[in-house]
Coordinates of C-alpha atoms in Angstrom, one line a residue:
X291 CA -231.9 -45.1 123.8
X292 CA -229.5 -48.0 125.0
X293 CA -227.8 -46.0 127.6
X294 CA -230.3 -45.2 130.2
X295 CA -231.5 -49.1 130.1
X296 CA -228.1 -50.3 130.0
X297 CA -224.7 -49.0 131.3
X298 CA -222.4 -48.4 128.7
X299 CA -220.0 -50.7 130.1
X300 CA -222.6 -53.2 130.0
X301 CA -222.8 -53.3 126.8
X302 CA -219.0 -53.1 126.6
X303 CA -218.9 -56.3 128.4
X304 CA -221.9 -58.5 126.3
X305 CA -223.6 -59.3 122.9
X306 CA -227.2 -59.6 122.2
X307 CA -227.7 -63.1 122.6
X308 CA -224.6 -64.1 124.5
X309 CA -223.3 -65.7 121.0
X310 CA -219.1 -66.4 120.1
X311 CA -218.1 -64.3 118.0
X312 CA -216.6 -65.7 114.4
X313 CA -214.2 -63.1 114.2
X314 CA -212.6 -63.4 117.3
X315 CA -213.0 -67.5 118.0
X316 CA -210.3 -67.9 120.4
X317 CA -211.9 -65.2 122.9
X318 CA -214.3 -65.9 125.6
X319 CA -218.2 -66.0 124.7
X320 CA -219.7 -62.3 125.9
X321 CA -222.6 -63.2 128.1
X322 CA -225.9 -62.4 126.8
X323 CA -227.7 -58.8 127.9
X324 CA -230.4 -59.2 130.2
X325 CA -233.5 -60.5 128.3
X326 CA -236.2 -58.2 130.5
X327 CA -234.5 -55.1 129.8
X328 CA -234.4 -56.1 126.1
X329 CA -237.8 -56.3 125.9
X330 CA -238.1 -52.8 127.4
X331 CA -235.9 -51.5 124.9
X332 CA -237.8 -53.1 122.4
X333 CA -241.5 -51.9 123.5
X334 CA -239.9 -48.2 123.7
X335 CA -238.8 -48.4 120.6
X336 CA -242.1 -49.8 119.3
X337 CA -244.1 -47.0 120.5
X338 CA -241.7 -44.9 119.0
X339 CA -242.5 -46.3 115.9
X340 CA -246.3 -45.8 116.6
X341 CA -246.0 -42.6 117.5
X342 CA -244.4 -41.6 114.0
X343 CA -247.9 -43.1 112.8
X344 CA -245.9 -45.9 110.8
X345 CA -248.0 -49.1 109.5
X346 CA -248.5 -52.2 111.8
X347 CA -246.8 -54.3 108.8
X348 CA -243.4 -51.5 109.0
X349 CA -243.5 -51.5 112.6
X350 CA -243.4 -55.4 112.6
X351 CA -240.5 -55.3 110.2
X352 CA -238.7 -53.0 112.6
X353 CA -238.9 -54.8 115.7
X354 CA -237.3 -58.0 113.7
X355 CA -234.3 -55.4 112.8
X356 CA -233.7 -54.5 116.8
X357 CA -231.1 -57.0 117.8
X358 CA -228.9 -56.0 114.5
X359 CA -229.2 -52.3 115.5
X360 CA -228.1 -53.2 119.0
X361 CA -225.7 -55.3 117.8
X362 CA -224.4 -52.4 115.9
X363 CA -224.4 -49.8 118.3
X364 CA -222.8 -51.8 120.7
X365 CA -219.3 -52.7 117.6
X366 CA -219.2 -49.2 117.1
X367 CA -218.9 -48.6 120.9
X368 CA -216.1 -50.8 120.6
X369 CA -213.9 -49.1 117.8
X370 CA -211.4 -46.3 118.7
X371 CA -212.3 -43.2 118.2
X372 CA -211.0 -41.7 115.0
X373 CA -208.2 -38.5 115.8
X374 CA -209.2 -35.3 113.9
X375 CA -205.6 -35.3 112.4
X376 CA -206.5 -38.4 110.5
X377 CA -209.6 -37.2 109.6
X378 CA -208.1 -34.0 108.0
X379 CA -205.4 -35.8 106.7
X380 CA -207.9 -37.6 105.2
X381 CA -209.8 -34.8 103.8
X382 CA -206.8 -33.3 102.4
X383 CA -205.9 -36.3 100.3
X384 CA -209.3 -36.3 98.8
X385 CA -209.6 -32.6 97.9
X386 CA -206.0 -32.4 96.2

């Protein structure tokens, strides 16, 4: 849902709120994502939840978590891909 609204490069170069990372304190602060487009994402997610017949209370609880979900998506995009060789070696270790 984020990729049609924000480009992948825009997500990689930004943070949800524009705050400084606690982990990488020496890096420069990343700019926040566009608040107008964040509202669009929130509205789409709200419509999706309502289409699933969620109660208004559950919808509000989920909408409060949307910044965490977006932040998690950005974090996952920044992680280097895991090679299949490493996965297969890990599986061999588990089953031997």
